[in-house]
Amino acid sequence: MNRIVSILIILLVAIGSSYAERLPDLNIWQDTECKKKVKLSPYIVDGKDNRAVIVCPGGSYFWHDSEVEGHAVARWLNENGISAFVLDYRTALVPAFITHYRLVARGNRFPDPQYDLWQALKVVRANAEAYGIDPEKVGAMGFSAGGHLVMSGAEMLKPGERPDFVVPVYPVVSMVDECTHKRSRRGLLGDDMQNDRKLRHRLSLELHVPDNCPPVFLVNCKDDPVVDYRNSELLAKALEAKGVEHLYIQYETGGHGFGASDTKGTEECREWRKEFIKWINKTIPAKEIAHGQD
């Protein structure tokens, strides 16, 4: 059976079709001075699409919704010809949620997740030729706290290091406004720093959109019971004020946490995936190249 499958794959490549494969996980910090272990899971499409997305699941900066907002998203992107990399960026973890040990010990906190996204972008771009992708078409998609992470990458990283496009889905945005998602703020800043005004300001995305921000696809639902819908509105207004190329879609229903699920949320909000594919095909069009070819 394995031989038959291999022959079919070879035939598909020969006629110019595409197929997707999950490659072995890798540690983005391997062979670096950073001794942390942060997993990146590559889902590579071998075909005529040279775009890639680093996927950052949500979880209030305490944990990850790794399936619905991670691996299911990667598989859906693959179905649409786009390679994906699921990033298990560092989070505070459950012990930090149920205790306050970070009052006396550092634990995981800002800027650890931001460094992990930065390194993941470096690793993917450095291996772009092997993956069959364009190093200038590597975006980042994040959900909830992951949405805050990818947008912070667009704001904090230098030009050339930033994602080439950003997709915050029902994102955490502000750390100072009354609509702040306090659990994510605590998860990212730590118990001892969550009330630091300068740090709150620095990590409020609506206050730091750069003039040369990459294109943004932003989506949320007005009935979101977890992250106040006004977070996305603040970001949309900031993008508009800076003249950043973006598309903001707000659905009336769908709640929070639907990711790439076919059952969570509502039929209305699940349309975001179709809208994203239309947007990326227009904004970041694929170049027709085959994996392993010039």
Short mmCIF file of C-alpha atoms in Angstrom, two decimals:
data_model
loop_
_atom_site.label_atom_id
_atom_site.label_comp_id
_atom_site.label_asym_id
_atom_site.label_seq_id
_atom_site.Cartn_x
_atom_site.Cartn_y
_atom_site.Cartn_z
CA MET A 1 0.00 0.00 0.00
CA ASN A 2 2.80 2.45 0.86
CA ARG A 3 4.39 1.79 -2.52
CA ILE A 4 1.12 2.55 -4.29
CA VAL A 5 0.75 5.81 -2.37
CA SER A 6 4.32 6.81 -3.27
CA ILE A 7 3.67 6.14 -6.95
CA LEU A 8 0.50 8.24 -6.85
CA ILE A 9 2.38 11.14 -5.24
CA ILE A 10 5.06 10.98 -7.92
CA LEU A 11 2.41 11.01 -10.63
CA LEU A 12 0.64 14.01 -9.05
CA VAL A 13 3.87 15.98 -8.98
CA ALA A 14 4.63 15.01 -12.56
CA ILE A 15 1.32 16.39 -13.84
CA GLY A 16 1.64 19.57 -11.80
CA SER A 17 -0.91 18.85 -9.07
CA SER A 18 -0.18 19.44 -5.41
CA TYR A 19 -0.24 17.44 -2.22
CA ALA A 20 0.28 18.29 1.42
CA GLU A 21 2.53 16.62 3.95
CA ARG A 22 3.15 17.17 7.65
CA LEU A 23 6.88 17.09 8.15
CA PRO A 24 8.59 16.21 11.44
CA ASP A 25 8.35 18.84 14.16
CA LEU A 26 11.45 20.94 14.77
CA ASN A 27 12.80 23.03 17.62
CA ILE A 28 13.20 26.60 16.39
CA TRP A 29 15.92 27.31 18.97
CA GLN A 30 18.07 24.28 18.16
CA ASP A 31 21.75 25.16 17.60
CA THR A 32 21.30 28.64 19.06
CA GLU A 33 22.35 30.25 22.31
CA CYS A 34 18.75 30.05 23.50
CA LYS A 35 18.34 26.68 25.20
CA LYS A 36 14.54 26.66 25.11
CA LYS A 37 12.58 24.02 23.20
CA VAL A 38 9.83 25.56 21.11
CA LYS A 39 8.08 23.31 18.60
CA LEU A 40 7.23 24.28 15.03
CA SER A 41 5.08 21.86 13.02
CA PRO A 42 5.46 22.21 9.23
CA TYR A 43 2.54 21.37 6.92
CA ILE A 44 4.04 21.73 3.45
CA VAL A 45 2.13 21.84 0.18
CA ASP A 46 4.18 20.53 -2.72
CA GLY A 47 2.65 22.28 -5.70
CA LYS A 48 2.09 25.61 -7.41
CA ASP A 49 1.76 27.91 -4.41
CA ASN A 50 4.71 29.62 -2.79
CA ARG A 51 2.93 31.26 0.16
CA ALA A 52 3.19 30.19 3.79
CA VAL A 53 1.51 31.06 7.09
CA ILE A 54 2.85 30.69 10.62
CA VAL A 55 -0.17 29.76 12.77
CA CYS A 56 -0.32 30.88 16.40
CA PRO A 57 -3.15 29.31 18.44
CA GLY A 58 -4.88 31.23 21.21
CA GLY A 59 -5.13 30.48 24.91
CA SER A 60 -4.81 33.74 26.87
CA TYR A 61 -1.00 33.46 26.78
CA PHE A 62 -1.44 30.64 29.35
CA TRP A 63 -1.97 27.63 27.05
CA HIS A 64 -2.78 26.72 23.44
CA ASP A 65 -5.93 25.60 21.65
CA SER A 66 -3.62 23.52 19.52
CA GLU A 67 -6.19 21.64 17.45
CA VAL A 68 -9.01 24.01 16.44
CA GLU A 69 -6.78 27.09 16.27
CA GLY A 70 -3.60 25.31 15.23
CA HIS A 71 -3.41 22.03 13.37
CA ALA A 72 -6.93 22.21 11.94
CA VAL A 73 -6.04 25.65 10.59
CA ALA A 74 -2.88 24.27 8.99
CA ARG A 75 -4.81 21.47 7.29
CA TRP A 76 -7.39 23.93 5.98
CA LEU A 77 -4.65 26.17 4.59
CA ASN A 78 -3.10 23.13 2.92
CA GLU A 79 -6.43 22.33 1.30
CA ASN A 80 -6.22 25.76 -0.28
CA GLY A 81 -2.66 25.26 -1.50
CA ILE A 82 -0.92 27.24 1.24
CA SER A 83 1.88 25.82 3.38
CA ALA A 84 1.56 26.30 7.14
CA PHE A 85 3.68 26.09 10.28
CA VAL A 86 2.01 25.69 13.68
CA LEU A 87 4.02 27.47 16.37
CA ASP A 88 3.86 26.31 19.99
CA TYR A 89 5.16 29.62 21.29
CA ARG A 90 5.97 29.88 24.97
CA THR A 91 3.06 30.52 27.33
CA ALA A 92 2.78 30.99 31.08
CA LEU A 93 1.24 27.48 31.42
CA VAL A 94 -1.46 26.20 33.76
CA PRO A 95 0.57 26.38 37.03
CA ALA A 96 0.95 30.13 36.49
CA PHE A 97 -2.80 30.40 35.96
CA ILE A 98 -3.82 28.62 39.15
CA THR A 99 -1.05 30.09 41.34
CA HIS A 100 0.84 33.35 41.56
CA TYR A 101 4.35 31.89 41.58
CA ARG A 102 5.50 34.47 39.02
CA LEU A 103 5.50 37.01 41.82
CA VAL A 104 8.77 35.39 42.93
CA ALA A 105 9.94 33.50 39.81
CA ARG A 106 10.04 34.74 36.24
CA GLY A 107 8.37 31.87 34.40
CA ASN A 108 7.33 32.44 30.78
CA ARG A 109 6.19 35.95 29.92
CA PHE A 110 6.80 38.88 27.56
CA PRO A 111 8.87 38.99 25.43
CA ASP A 112 9.21 35.18 25.18
CA PRO A 113 6.29 34.62 22.75
CA GLN A 114 7.41 37.54 20.60
CA TYR A 115 10.93 36.15 20.41
CA ASP A 116 9.51 32.76 19.41
CA LEU A 117 7.55 34.30 16.53
CA TRP A 118 10.64 36.24 15.44
CA GLN A 119 12.73 33.07 15.45
CA ALA A 120 10.04 31.04 13.66
CA LEU A 121 9.95 33.62 10.86
CA LYS A 122 13.76 33.42 10.61
CA VAL A 123 13.74 29.61 10.45
CA VAL A 124 11.01 29.42 7.83
CA ARG A 125 12.61 32.06 5.62
CA ALA A 126 16.07 30.53 5.97
CA ASN A 127 14.67 27.22 4.70
CA ALA A 128 12.30 28.72 2.14
CA GLU A 129 13.97 27.09 -0.84
CA ALA A 130 13.75 23.62 0.70
CA TYR A 131 10.09 24.19 1.58
CA GLY A 132 9.29 25.56 -1.88
CA ILE A 133 8.05 28.90 -0.57
CA ASP A 134 8.84 32.55 -1.19
CA PRO A 135 10.65 34.11 1.83
CA GLU A 136 8.81 37.35 1.02
CA LYS A 137 5.38 35.71 1.25
CA VAL A 138 5.47 34.37 4.81
CA GLY A 139 2.57 35.63 6.90
CA ALA A 140 1.34 35.03 10.43
CA MET A 141 -2.18 34.09 11.52
CA GLY A 142 -3.20 34.12 15.17
CA PHE A 143 -6.32 33.55 17.22
CA SER A 144 -7.31 35.44 20.38
CA ALA A 145 -4.02 35.88 22.31
CA GLY A 146 -2.29 34.44 19.23
CA GLY A 147 -3.87 37.30 17.30
CA HIS A 148 -2.20 39.72 19.68
CA LEU A 149 1.08 37.91 19.14
CA VAL A 150 1.07 38.07 15.34
CA MET A 151 0.02 41.72 15.30
CA SER A 152 2.73 42.56 17.84
CA GLY A 153 5.17 40.96 15.41
CA ALA A 154 3.99 43.37 12.71
CA GLU A 155 4.52 46.29 15.07
CA MET A 156 7.63 45.39 17.04
CA LEU A 157 9.86 43.62 14.53
CA LYS A 158 12.05 45.47 12.07
CA PRO A 159 11.09 45.74 8.40
CA GLY A 160 12.35 42.60 6.72
CA GLU A 161 11.80 40.59 9.90
CA ARG A 162 8.06 41.17 10.19
CA PRO A 163 5.42 38.85 8.78
CA ASP A 164 4.61 39.78 5.17
CA PHE A 165 0.91 39.79 6.02
CA VAL A 166 -0.97 39.42 9.29
CA VAL A 167 -4.25 37.71 10.14
CA PRO A 168 -5.56 38.42 13.66
CA VAL A 169 -8.77 36.44 14.28
CA TYR A 170 -10.91 37.63 17.24
CA PRO A 171 -7.68 39.09 18.68
CA VAL A 172 -6.73 40.47 22.04
CA VAL A 173 -5.62 44.03 21.22
CA SER A 174 -5.54 46.52 24.08
CA MET A 175 -3.82 46.29 27.43
CA VAL A 176 -5.05 49.71 28.64
CA ASP A 177 -8.61 50.15 27.42
CA GLU A 178 -11.67 49.13 29.45
CA CYS A 179 -12.24 46.30 26.96
CA THR A 180 -8.90 44.67 27.86
CA HIS A 181 -8.89 40.88 28.17
CA LYS A 182 -7.40 40.75 31.64
CA ARG A 183 -6.50 37.06 31.63
CA SER A 184 -4.32 37.52 28.54
CA ARG A 185 -2.74 40.59 30.08
CA ARG A 186 -1.84 38.64 33.18
CA GLY A 187 -0.61 35.70 31.10
CA LEU A 188 1.71 37.87 29.02
CA LEU A 189 2.94 40.35 31.62
CA GLY A 190 3.07 38.17 34.73
CA ASP A 191 1.56 38.75 38.17
CA ASP A 192 4.20 41.25 39.21
CA MET A 193 4.15 43.34 36.02
CA GLN A 194 0.51 43.24 34.90
CA ASN A 195 -0.10 46.68 36.45
CA ASP A 196 3.01 48.29 34.95
CA ARG A 197 1.63 51.23 32.99
CA LYS A 198 4.55 51.57 30.58
CA LEU A 199 4.44 47.89 29.67
CA ARG A 200 0.67 47.95 29.26
CA HIS A 201 1.02 50.90 26.90
CA ARG A 202 3.82 49.24 24.94
CA LEU A 203 1.73 46.10 24.38
CA SER A 204 -1.49 47.87 23.39
CA LEU A 205 -1.59 47.23 19.67
CA GLU A 206 -3.98 50.05 18.82
CA LEU A 207 -1.35 52.57 19.98
CA HIS A 208 1.65 51.43 17.93
CA VAL A 209 0.59 50.62 14.36
CA PRO A 210 3.56 51.58 12.13
CA ASP A 211 3.15 53.53 8.90
CA ASN A 212 4.73 50.63 6.98
CA CYS A 213 2.65 47.91 8.60
CA PRO A 214 2.15 44.84 6.39
CA PRO A 215 -1.37 44.10 5.05
CA VAL A 216 -3.86 42.94 7.69
CA PHE A 217 -6.93 40.70 7.49
CA LEU A 218 -8.90 41.23 10.70
CA VAL A 219 -12.05 39.37 11.75
CA ASN A 220 -14.19 38.99 14.87
CA CYS A 221 -17.78 38.58 16.07
CA LYS A 222 -19.86 41.16 17.87
CA ASP A 223 -21.27 38.56 20.29
CA ASP A 224 -17.80 37.38 21.41
CA PRO A 225 -18.20 36.46 25.10
CA VAL A 226 -14.47 36.08 25.77
CA VAL A 227 -12.56 38.91 24.06
CA ASP A 228 -14.64 42.08 23.91
CA TYR A 229 -15.45 42.88 20.27
CA ARG A 230 -14.23 46.43 20.81
CA ASN A 231 -10.65 45.15 20.78
CA SER A 232 -10.89 44.55 17.03
CA GLU A 233 -12.65 47.85 16.48
CA LEU A 234 -9.78 49.69 18.18
CA LEU A 235 -7.27 47.96 15.91
CA ALA A 236 -9.35 48.59 12.78
CA LYS A 237 -9.55 52.31 13.58
CA ALA A 238 -5.79 52.47 14.15
CA LEU A 239 -5.10 50.71 10.84
CA GLU A 240 -7.45 53.10 9.07
CA ALA A 241 -5.80 56.14 10.67
CA LYS A 242 -2.37 54.97 9.49
CA GLY A 243 -3.56 54.16 5.98
CA VAL A 244 -2.58 50.51 6.31
CA GLU A 245 -3.92 48.13 3.69
CA HIS A 246 -6.43 45.97 5.52
CA LEU A 247 -9.80 44.26 5.48
CA TYR A 248 -11.92 44.22 8.63
CA ILE A 249 -14.90 41.87 8.81
CA GLN A 250 -17.16 41.86 11.85
CA TYR A 251 -19.85 39.20 12.09
CA GLU A 252 -22.91 39.59 14.27
CA THR A 253 -22.80 36.01 15.57
CA GLY A 254 -20.19 33.32 16.09
CA GLY A 255 -18.73 34.00 19.50
CA HIS A 256 -15.14 33.00 20.15
CA GLY A 257 -12.88 30.02 19.59
CA PHE A 258 -14.27 28.72 16.30
CA GLY A 259 -10.90 28.71 14.54
CA ALA A 260 -11.06 26.37 11.56
CA SER A 261 -13.84 24.23 13.04
CA ASP A 262 -16.79 23.18 10.88
CA THR A 263 -19.04 22.88 13.94
CA LYS A 264 -18.04 25.64 16.37
CA GLY A 265 -19.37 29.16 15.99
CA THR A 266 -22.10 29.84 13.43
CA GLU A 267 -22.55 29.38 9.72
CA GLU A 268 -22.15 33.15 9.42
CA CYS A 269 -18.76 33.41 11.12
CA ARG A 270 -17.36 30.32 9.42
CA GLU A 271 -17.50 32.31 6.20
CA TRP A 272 -14.30 34.05 7.36
CA ARG A 273 -12.25 31.28 5.80
CA LYS A 274 -13.68 31.85 2.33
CA GLU A 275 -13.22 35.58 2.73
CA PHE A 276 -9.61 35.11 3.77
CA ILE A 277 -8.81 32.98 0.73
CA LYS A 278 -10.32 35.64 -1.55
CA TRP A 279 -8.34 38.32 0.28
CA ILE A 280 -4.98 36.59 0.17
CA ASN A 281 -5.38 35.63 -3.49
CA LYS A 282 -5.91 39.30 -4.27
CA THR A 283 -3.43 40.83 -1.82
CA ILE A 284 -0.62 38.23 -1.80
CA PRO A 285 -1.06 36.29 -5.06
CA ALA A 286 0.77 33.01 -5.46
CA LYS A 287 3.53 32.63 -7.99
CA GLU A 288 3.23 29.44 -9.96
CA ILE A 289 6.33 27.47 -9.07
CA ALA A 290 6.76 23.81 -8.29
CA HIS A 291 8.50 22.54 -5.19
CA GLY A 292 12.19 22.01 -5.80
CA GLN A 293 12.24 24.00 -9.05
CA ASP A 294 13.68 27.42 -9.89
#
